[in-house]
Amino acid sequence: MAADEGQQHPLKVYWIMWVALFVLSGFSYATDFMEDGALRTFFILFFMFVKAGGIVWIFMHMGWERLSLKLAILGPPIAIGVLIWLMTYEGFYVEESRLEHYGESTFEPQEVPHH
Amino acid sequence: MPFAVVLILLVIGSIVFHVLSPWTFTELASNWKMVDVTVDITLYVTGLVFVAVNLFMAYCVYKFRYREDARAKYEPENHKLESWLTGLTTVGVAAMLTPGLFVWANFVDVPEEAHVVEAVGQQWHWTYRYPGEDGKFGEVDAERITHDNPFGMDPDDPNGLDDVLVYNPEVHIPINEPVKFLLRSKDVLHDFAVAEFRVKMDLVPGMNTFLWLQPTKIGRFDVLCEELCGVGHHTMRGAVVVEEMEDFEAWLAQQPTWADMSTKAAGDAAAGQAQYAVCGSCHGQNGEGMELLNAPKLAGQSEWYLRGQINAYKNGLRGTHEDDTFGAQMVPMVATLASEASIDNVVAYIQTMPDEKPAATIEGDLEEGEEHYRTCAYCHGDDGMGVQALNAPRITEMSDWYLKRQIENFQKGVRGLHPQDFYGFQMSLMSKSLQDDDAVNDLVAYINSLTKPLPTED
Amino acid sequence: MAYVAIADRDHEEEHHDPDTFITKYIWSQDHKVIAIQYGMTAIFVGVIALALSVMMRLQLGFPDSFSFITPERYYQFITMHGMIMVIYLLTALFLGGFGNYLIPLMIGSRDMVFPYLNMLSYWVYLLSVIILIASFFVPGGSTGAGWTLYPPQAIMEGTPGVDWGILLMLASLGVFIVAFTMGGLNYITTVLQARCKGMTLMRMPLSIWGIFMATVLGLLAFPALLVSAIMMLLDKTILTSFFMPAISSYGADPGYVGGSPILFQHLFWFFGHPEVYIVALPAFGVVSDLLSTHARKNIFGYRMMVWAIVAIGGLSFIVWAHHMYVSGMNPYFGFFFATTTLIIAVPTAIKVYNWVLTLWEGNIHLRTPMLFAIGFIFTFIHGGLTGLFLGNVTIDLPLSDTYFVVAHFHMVMGVSPILVVFGAIYHWWPKITGRMYNETLGKWHFWMTFLGTYAIYLPMHYLGFQGVPRRYFSMGETSFLPDSAQDLNAVITMSALFVAATQILFFINVFWSLRKGPKADPNPWDATSLEWQTPDTPPKHGNWGHHLPECHRWAYDYSVPGYEDDFIPQNVPADRAPAGRDHGEH
Amino acid sequence: MSEAVVEATGTQGVVDDFSRDKQVFGMPWGKAMMWIFLLSDTFIFSIFLVSYMTVRIGTTDPWPNPSEVFGLTMFGANVPLLLIAIMTFVLITSSGTMALAVNMGYRKDRTKTFWLMIATAILGATFVGMQAFEWTKLISEGVRPWENPFGAAQFGSSFFMITGFHGMHVTGGVIYLLVIAFRVKNGFYEKRGGNYEIVEICGLYWHFVDLVWVFIFAFFYLW
Ligand code: HEA
Ligand code: HEA
Ligand code: CUA
Ligand SMILES: [Cu+2]
C-alpha cells in the first residue's frame, strides 16, 4: 500500500464490526446465566477470542497488514502460551500439596450483600 | 605465537589442575551413584570439546598469524562442514542428556516403602517430625504455630497425637532403607542439602516439597541450608545421623510425641525452690548473679533458654572444653537435677525471682557498640530481650561481664563447637566479626545501655 | 510522510544541529552523545560493583579479618554487586551504550528514529541509577535479598534492608525498565525501518544483529520483571498475598495467606534467563565483527550466525525453569526444561565453531581488540560447557546453589562479555574519540585481566564440587570440607584483587589517549562496515554530512580475491570492486 | 513513490519484506513503534493474568462468585454483572468511534476526526468513572487488596491490581486522545504535510486497551 492511501477502508466494515461486537458481548454476557461446566467455559473463551480477533483484525487493521507484520506481532506471544500451559500445572501442583499436608481451607465465606 | 602457547598452556593447566586437585566430590554416602556417573559422562564429553576446540584455536592463532605477504582465504560458507559439526554437537548433547533424564525419572518417583521424615526449616535452624506408629502425619498449619506448638500441629487431628517431634537440628535415619524427606518451611525459602547424599531441595513456605535417598554409610553428615534465607543463612546447619535400624528405633523411642508435648505439666515453682538452694549459693538467692563466683544473673532469663543450657551442661555440650574452667564447675551442679521435672521446677522457680538491673562493669564507645549490635539485633532483637523462635536468649540487663566472657568463649571456640551445640555454633560464626577486645567492650557497653521494655498487658 | 524510507527524505530539517553546549552535550538528542552518557554512567556503577566484589572476596578469602564486613553488609554487597553488574552495567552498556552508538552508524542512518525519546531514555536510566545508589544510604541500607530477590525472604524480617532497601530496589528496577523500553523501541524501529539504501537485514554487521535480538528479548522479558516487582511492592506495602503464603516469621504471624513463592521464581526467571542472553547476544555479535576485521577474513557462515542468534533468542524463552530444578516446583518440569536447555547448546555451538573457523586461514593481527575477542572465545567455551552440567537436571542436584554455579555464570557472564566490552571499547575508540589508545598498555590490560579472571573462576568450580554453598558469609567448621578449601579461597581472592587493580591500566589508557593520544585516521583497522566510512571522525551530528551512504555489499568483504586492497567497504559499488559473496541478494 | 512497495504476498511476501533494504514494514516509524510497544504491553498484561490464574488455582480458600460479587440490584432484582456489562458496552462504543475517527483522519476531515476523538475520550472517561464507582462499591462491601469476606484474599488483590493497571492505561489513553484531537483541530498536522497516520497510531493504542478489557472481562468477571 502506498503513503497516501494508508489504512483507509469503507465505513461499512466498521459499522458491521461494531454491531458484531455488541452482539458478541451480549452473548458472552449471556454465558453468565449458564450453569458452570465445560460448555460454558467453551463459550466464554470462544466469544472472547472472536471479539479479540475482530478488534485486532478490523479495528486495528491487522487484517489489511502484510503477513510479515502479522507474524512479527502474533508470533512472540507463543512464549506466553508456554508460560500459561506450565503455570496451570504448577498451580494445581501447589494446591494438591496444600490440601494433602495442610488440609482443606477453614474459610467460611460471607453472603454477598445485595443493594 | 605467545598467545597460541598461552592457550595451550591454559588447556593443559586446566586438565592438570583437574586431575591433581584434591578438591573434588565428597565421598558418596547414598544410593545416588548414578548422579556421579552422569557428572563423569558430561565431564568427558565437555572436556573433549574444551580441549579440541581450544587447541584448534591455538593452532589457528599460531599458523595464521599476520604476515606481510600472506592473504586470508575468502570462504564465506561451507555447508558440509557446518552440518557435520551441528550433527556431532547434537550427538554430544544427546549423550549427556539421556542418562540425566533417566536418573531424574528415578528421583521423581519415590519408592512406596520409603520411611517418611518431615524436615521443618525456619530462620535459622532445623526441626524434624516423624509420623509415629500410625505412619500418618497430623495436619499442620502455619497460622497455628506458637511457642508451645512450634510445629503448628492441629490439636483435634488424631493422626497427629503420635507424631514424634524432634526440636533439634539433628535427625536420625536408618541405613540402607529408602527415606523420603518431606520438606516444610515455617517462614522463608530454605534448602535441605547434604553434600555426601548429592541430592538437595528447597523448602517452600505454603507447600511441602520432597527428596528421597537411601543412605549407604553409617555416620554423621552436615545438613546445610543452601537457599539464601536472611542474615543467618550461613549459620543454618544441622546433621543427619545414619545408623543401624535398631539404634535408630531406640533413638526414636526416646523422642517426645505431640501427645507428650501437649500434655506436659508446667514446672512447679514451690518444688523448684528446694533444688535452687544449690544454685543459689553461687548465683545468689534471688538469681542476681555474683561476679566473684563467676555466676551470671539468672533472674529474668527466659525459661526455655535456662532449660536448654541446663541440658547442655548435662549432656556435655557445655563445660566440657578444657579451657572452660567456669563452665566445668556447672557440670556437677546440674547433675543434682536428676529428672526433666526437677529441671522444669527450678526453671519455674527462677521465673518468680525479682528482675533487677545488675550494675554495669564494662565501659566502651556506644556509637561503635551500636554499629556492632546491628548484627546481633537480627536474632536477639533490637531491645536485646531475645527471640525464642530464633533460640536467641535475652542479653539486656543481664550480667555484662558474663556476656563478654561468653562472646570470647565463642570466638576462641571454647563454647559452641561441640558437634551438637548447633545454636552455640551460630554464635561462634557470628561472634567472629568482632575483631578485638575493644569491639567486644563497645558492644557490651551498648547492650548495657539497653533497657527492658515496660511490661505490657497480655 | 514518514512512510518514505529515511534514505529518500534526506533534507536538512531532519537534523537541526544543536548549537549551545547544553543542547550539544547535556540535553543532547544525538545518539552518539547519548551513547557516551550511557556508557560512562554504566561504567561508573560497574566500578562500584567491582569494588563491592573486592570486599566480598576479602571476607571469603580471609574470613573475619575486616571489621567493616559484617554478615549484614556481606549480603547487601552480593545483592548490589549482582544486580548492578547484570542490569545497570552490562544491559545498559551493551544496549544503551553500544546499541545507541553503533546502530545508526552501522546501518547508515542519521540518528535513532525518535531522538527525543532516546534522550529521555538516558535521563530516566540515570534516575534509576540514582535511586539504586540512594538505597545504600537509607536507614537499614540496601536490600540483602540476593539479586534474585526471592520472596518471602526479600520482604520479611531477618533480611538486611527490608524496610527501605527493597522498596528502592524495586522502584529502581521499575524505572530502569521504563528507560529501557523507551530506548529499546527506538533501537528496534531504527533497525527495522530506518536502514540506508541497499542495507538489507542480511547485510547488517552481526553486532547489529546481536544488539537487535537482545533488545527484542528485553522488550519481551522485562515485562515479567516489572509485573513481579509491582506485585512484590504490593505484598510488601499493603500486605497483598501474591507471593506470600501463611507463615510464621520470628514467631509471629505477619498476616499473609495463600500466595505462592514459586510463582515469583517462575516470573523472575521468565525474565531472568532471557536477561542473561540480553548480555550475551550483543557480545556474540560484537566479537564476530572484531574477529572478522582483525583476522582480515570474512566471518564464517554469516547466515548460520544470524539464524543462531535468532534461534537462541527464541529458545531462551522456554528454558527459564532450569534455574529452578531444586526450587520445589513440579518435579516433572525437569524433563522438559533439561531438554530445551541442552538444545540451546547447539546454536551456541555453531556460533563458537564459526568464530574459530573465521580464524582458520585468516591473516590474524593480534591487536588489543583481537586479543580480547580470542580471550572471550576461550572463557565463553569454558563457561558454556559448565552450563551444560547445570542444565542437565540430574547434575544440578548436587551442584545447584554451590560455587559451581557462581563459577559458571562468572565465566560466561562475569568475564566473557566484559572482555568483549573492553575489546569493543578499544576497537571503536579511534572512531569515538578520534584518537588512538596505547597498544602496549592495552595488551598488558588484556593479559592481566584474562589470566587473572581465569585464576579467579577456575578454582571456584572445585569449591562447588566439594559442596561449598554460594551466598555464605563464612563456612566455619564442617565435617566434609578440608582446610585446604580455605586456602583455595585465599588464592581466588588474591587474583581477584590483582585483576581489580589492573583495571587501572584501562583507565590510564583512556585518559592518556584523551590527552595526548595520536590522532587516529578514519579507518585505522581497514574495516568494511559503514561506521568507519563517515566523512569526519568522530562523526558529526547527522553522521553522514549531506548524503546518506548507499550499501552495496555485506559487511565482510575481506581479502576478496582479485582486489588489491584486502577489504572492500560496504558502500563501494559493485562496479568498482568484485561483488564478493553477497547475502543481500537471494 | 518509494520502492518500498512490494506486491508479493504470503510467504514470499514475508521473505521480500524482510530481505528489503531501508525498511521491513511499509508503515510510518511511529506506527511500527506503536505495534512493537503494544507487543511488549501484551506481555505485561498476559503476565498479570497468568499470575492471577496461578494464585487462583493455587489457593485452597474458596473463590468468590464474581457474578454475585459484581452484581447490582436493579428494580429489586439482582442483576449479575450489570455494571460490567455497561462498562463493556461503553468501551466497545468508544472503540467504534475511534475506528471512525481514524477513517475520517485519512479523509483529512479534521472536524469529524476531532469530534469523534473527543467522543472516544468522553466514553473512555465514563468507563474510568464507572470503574471508580465499582471500586467504591466493592470497598464498601469490605473487599480489600489484602482480604475480603467472600473468599480467597487473592481475589481482591488481583482485581484491584489488574483493573487498576488497565484503568491507568485507559486514563493515559484519554489524555493521549485529547492531545492528538486538539492538534488535529488546530491544524498542527497540516504544517507536517497533512498526514494523519498519528490518528491511527492513537487508535491502535485505544483499541488495544479495549482488547485487554475483553480478556479481563472473560477471565475475571465470567470465569
Ligand atoms: C551471559 C550469561 C549466561 C549465559 C550465556 C549462560 C549460558 C548457559 N547457562 Fe547459565 N547462568 C547465568 C548466565 C548465563 N548462562 C547466570 C547469571 C546464572 C545464575 C543466576 C543466579 O542463580 O544467580 C546462570 C545459571 C545457570 C543455571 C542454573 C544453575 C542453578 O542455579 O542451579 C543453569 C542450569 O541449567 C544454566 C545453564 C546454562 C546453559 C545450558 C547455557 C548455554 O547457553 C551454554 C551454551 C554454550 C556452550 C554449550 C559452549 C559452546 C559450545 C561448544 C564449544 C560446542 C560443543 C558443545 C557440545 C558438544 C555440547 N545457567
Ligand atoms: C557481569 C556480571 C558480573 C561480574 C563482571 C562479576 C564480577 C565479579 N564477581 Fe560476581 N556476581 C555476579 C555477577 C558478576 N560478577 C552475580 C549476578 C552474582 C550473584 C549475586 C547473588 O548471589 O545474588 C555474583 C556473585 C559473586 C560472588 C558470590 C557471592 C556469594 O554467593 O557469596 C562472588 C564471590 O567471589 C563474586 C565475585 C566476583 C569477582 C571477584 C568479580 C570481579 O572482580 C572479577 C574481575 C572483574 C572484571 C574483570 C570486570 C572489570 C570491570 C568491571 C566489571 C566494571 C568496569 C567496566 C568497564 C570499565 C567497561 N561475585
Ligand atoms: Cu535457611 Cu538459608
Ligand atoms: Cu538460565
GROMACS .gro file of N, CA, C and O in nm, chain A residues 52-92:
model
  164
   52ALA      N    1  -1.187  -1.055   2.043
   52ALA     CA    2  -1.048  -1.009   2.034
   52ALA      C    3  -1.003  -1.007   1.888
   52ALA      O    4  -0.952  -0.907   1.837
   53GLY      N    5  -1.030  -1.119   1.820
   53GLY     CA    6  -0.992  -1.127   1.679
   53GLY      C    7  -1.051  -1.012   1.601
   53GLY      O    8  -0.981  -0.942   1.527
   54GLY      N    9  -1.180  -0.986   1.621
   54GLY     CA   10  -1.245  -0.878   1.547
   54GLY      C   11  -1.175  -0.746   1.570
   54GLY      O   12  -1.140  -0.675   1.475
   55ILE      N   13  -1.151  -0.716   1.697
   55ILE     CA   14  -1.086  -0.587   1.728
   55ILE      C   15  -0.952  -0.578   1.657
   55ILE      O   16  -0.921  -0.481   1.586
   56VAL      N   17  -0.872  -0.683   1.673
   56VAL     CA   18  -0.738  -0.677   1.614
   56VAL      C   19  -0.748  -0.673   1.462
   56VAL      O   20  -0.684  -0.591   1.396
   57TRP      N   21  -0.832  -0.758   1.407
   57TRP     CA   22  -0.832  -0.772   1.261
   57TRP      C   23  -0.891  -0.649   1.191
   57TRP      O   24  -0.832  -0.596   1.098
   58ILE      N   25  -1.006  -0.602   1.241
   58ILE     CA   26  -1.073  -0.493   1.172
   58ILE      C   27  -1.032  -0.357   1.229
   58ILE      O   28  -0.973  -0.274   1.159
   59PHE      N   29  -1.058  -0.338   1.359
   59PHE     CA   30  -1.032  -0.206   1.417
   59PHE      C   31  -0.885  -0.170   1.413
   59PHE      O   32  -0.846  -0.057   1.386
   60MET      N   33  -0.799  -0.269   1.442
   60MET     CA   34  -0.655  -0.239   1.439
   60MET      C   35  -0.595  -0.264   1.302
   60MET      O   36  -0.474  -0.257   1.283
   61HIS      N   37  -0.683  -0.298   1.206
   61HIS     CA   38  -0.640  -0.313   1.068
   61HIS      C   39  -0.540  -0.424   1.046
   61HIS      O   40  -0.474  -0.430   0.941
   62MET      N   41  -0.526  -0.513   1.144
   62MET     CA   42  -0.429  -0.621   1.124
   62MET      C   43  -0.462  -0.699   0.998
   62MET      O   44  -0.374  -0.739   0.922
   63GLY      N   45  -0.592  -0.716   0.971
   63GLY     CA   46  -0.634  -0.793   0.856
   63GLY      C   47  -0.578  -0.739   0.726
   63GLY      O   48  -0.552  -0.813   0.631
   64TRP      N   49  -0.556  -0.607   0.724
   64TRP     CA   50  -0.509  -0.547   0.598
   64TRP      C   51  -0.356  -0.534   0.594
   64TRP      O   52  -0.300  -0.496   0.494
   65GLU      N   53  -0.296  -0.562   0.709
   65GLU     CA   54  -0.149  -0.550   0.711
   65GLU      C   55  -0.087  -0.668   0.637
   65GLU      O   56  -0.152  -0.769   0.613
   66ARG      N   57   0.043  -0.654   0.610
   66ARG     CA   58   0.109  -0.764   0.540
   66ARG      C   59   0.141  -0.877   0.637
   66ARG      O   60   0.155  -0.856   0.757
   67LEU      N   61   0.153  -0.996   0.582
   67LEU     CA   62   0.176  -1.114   0.664
   67LEU      C   63   0.296  -1.094   0.756
   67LEU      O   64   0.297  -1.137   0.871
   68SER      N   65   0.397  -1.023   0.706
   68SER     CA   66   0.519  -1.007   0.787
   68SER      C   67   0.485  -0.941   0.920
   68SER      O   68   0.532  -0.983   1.025
   69LEU      N   69   0.399  -0.839   0.918
   69LEU     CA   70   0.363  -0.776   1.045
   69LEU      C   71   0.280  -0.872   1.129
   69LEU      O   72   0.305  -0.890   1.247
   70LYS      N   73   0.186  -0.938   1.063
   70LYS     CA   74   0.103  -1.034   1.139
   70LYS      C   75   0.193  -1.129   1.215
   70LYS      O   76   0.179  -1.147   1.337
   71LEU      N   77   0.289  -1.188   1.147
   71LEU     CA   78   0.376  -1.286   1.214
   71LEU      C   79   0.457  -1.218   1.323
   71LEU      O   80   0.467  -1.268   1.435
   72ALA      N   81   0.513  -1.101   1.292
   72ALA     CA   82   0.600  -1.034   1.389
   72ALA      C   83   0.525  -1.006   1.518
   72ALA      O   84   0.581  -1.016   1.628
   73ILE      N   85   0.395  -0.972   1.507
   73ILE     CA   86   0.320  -0.938   1.628
   73ILE      C   87   0.258  -1.061   1.694
   73ILE      O   88   0.259  -1.077   1.814
   74LEU      N   89   0.208  -1.153   1.614
   74LEU     CA   90   0.137  -1.266   1.671
   74LEU      C   91   0.229  -1.382   1.704
   74LEU      O   92   0.192  -1.474   1.777
   75GLY      N   93   0.352  -1.380   1.656
   75GLY     CA   94   0.445  -1.490   1.683
   75GLY      C   95   0.491  -1.495   1.828
   75GLY      O   96   0.469  -1.594   1.898
   76PRO      N   97   0.556  -1.387   1.876
   76PRO     CA   98   0.616  -1.391   2.010
   76PRO      C   99   0.523  -1.438   2.122
   76PRO      O  100   0.566  -1.515   2.208
   77PRO      N  101   0.392  -1.400   2.121
   77PRO     CA  102   0.308  -1.445   2.233
   77PRO      C  103   0.305  -1.596   2.252
   77PRO      O  104   0.260  -1.645   2.356
   78ILE      N  105   0.359  -1.672   2.156
   78ILE     CA  106   0.367  -1.817   2.178
   78ILE      C  107   0.440  -1.845   2.310
   78ILE      O  108   0.401  -1.930   2.389
   79ALA      N  109   0.545  -1.766   2.335
   79ALA     CA  110   0.620  -1.784   2.460
   79ALA      C  111   0.525  -1.777   2.579
   79ALA      O  112   0.530  -1.859   2.670
   80ILE      N  113   0.434  -1.678   2.575
   80ILE     CA  114   0.335  -1.667   2.683
   80ILE      C  115   0.251  -1.793   2.690
   80ILE      O  116   0.221  -1.844   2.797
   81GLY      N  117   0.220  -1.847   2.573
   81GLY     CA  118   0.143  -1.971   2.569
   81GLY      C  119   0.210  -2.078   2.654
   81GLY      O  120   0.148  -2.141   2.739
   82VAL      N  121   0.341  -2.094   2.634
   82VAL     CA  122   0.415  -2.195   2.711
   82VAL      C  123   0.403  -2.164   2.860
   82VAL      O  124   0.374  -2.253   2.941
   83LEU      N  125   0.420  -2.037   2.895
   83LEU     CA  126   0.412  -2.000   3.036
   83LEU      C  127   0.276  -2.038   3.093
   83LEU      O  128   0.266  -2.106   3.195
   84ILE      N  129   0.170  -2.000   3.023
   84ILE     CA  130   0.035  -2.034   3.072
   84ILE      C  131   0.021  -2.185   3.089
   84ILE      O  132  -0.015  -2.234   3.195
   85TRP      N  133   0.061  -2.256   2.986
   85TRP     CA  134   0.048  -2.402   2.987
   85TRP      C  135   0.113  -2.459   3.112
   85TRP      O  136   0.051  -2.533   3.189
   86LEU      N  137   0.239  -2.421   3.137
   86LEU     CA  138   0.310  -2.480   3.250
   86LEU      C  139   0.257  -2.429   3.384
   86LEU      O  140   0.248  -2.504   3.481
   87MET      N  141   0.216  -2.302   3.388
   87MET     CA  142   0.173  -2.248   3.517
   87MET      C  143   0.042  -2.310   3.563
   87MET      O  144   0.014  -2.316   3.683
   88THR      N  145  -0.041  -2.359   3.471
   88THR     CA  146  -0.160  -2.430   3.517
   88THR      C  147  -0.115  -2.552   3.597
   88THR      O  148  -0.159  -2.574   3.709
   89TYR      N  149  -0.023  -2.630   3.540
   89TYR     CA  150   0.025  -2.747   3.614
   89TYR      C  151   0.082  -2.706   3.748
   89TYR      O  152   0.053  -2.767   3.851
   90GLU      N  153   0.163  -2.599   3.746
   90GLU     CA  154   0.226  -2.556   3.871
   90GLU      C  155   0.119  -2.522   3.974
   90GLU      O  156   0.127  -2.564   4.089
   91GLY      N  157   0.019  -2.448   3.930
   91GLY     CA  158  -0.087  -2.408   4.022
   91GLY      C  159  -0.151  -2.530   4.089
   91GLY      O  160  -0.160  -2.538   4.211
   92PHE      N  161  -0.188  -2.627   4.008
   92PHE     CA  162  -0.254  -2.745   4.066
   92PHE      C  163  -0.159  -2.823   4.155
   92PHE      O  164  -0.197  -2.876   4.259
   0.00000   0.00000   0.00000
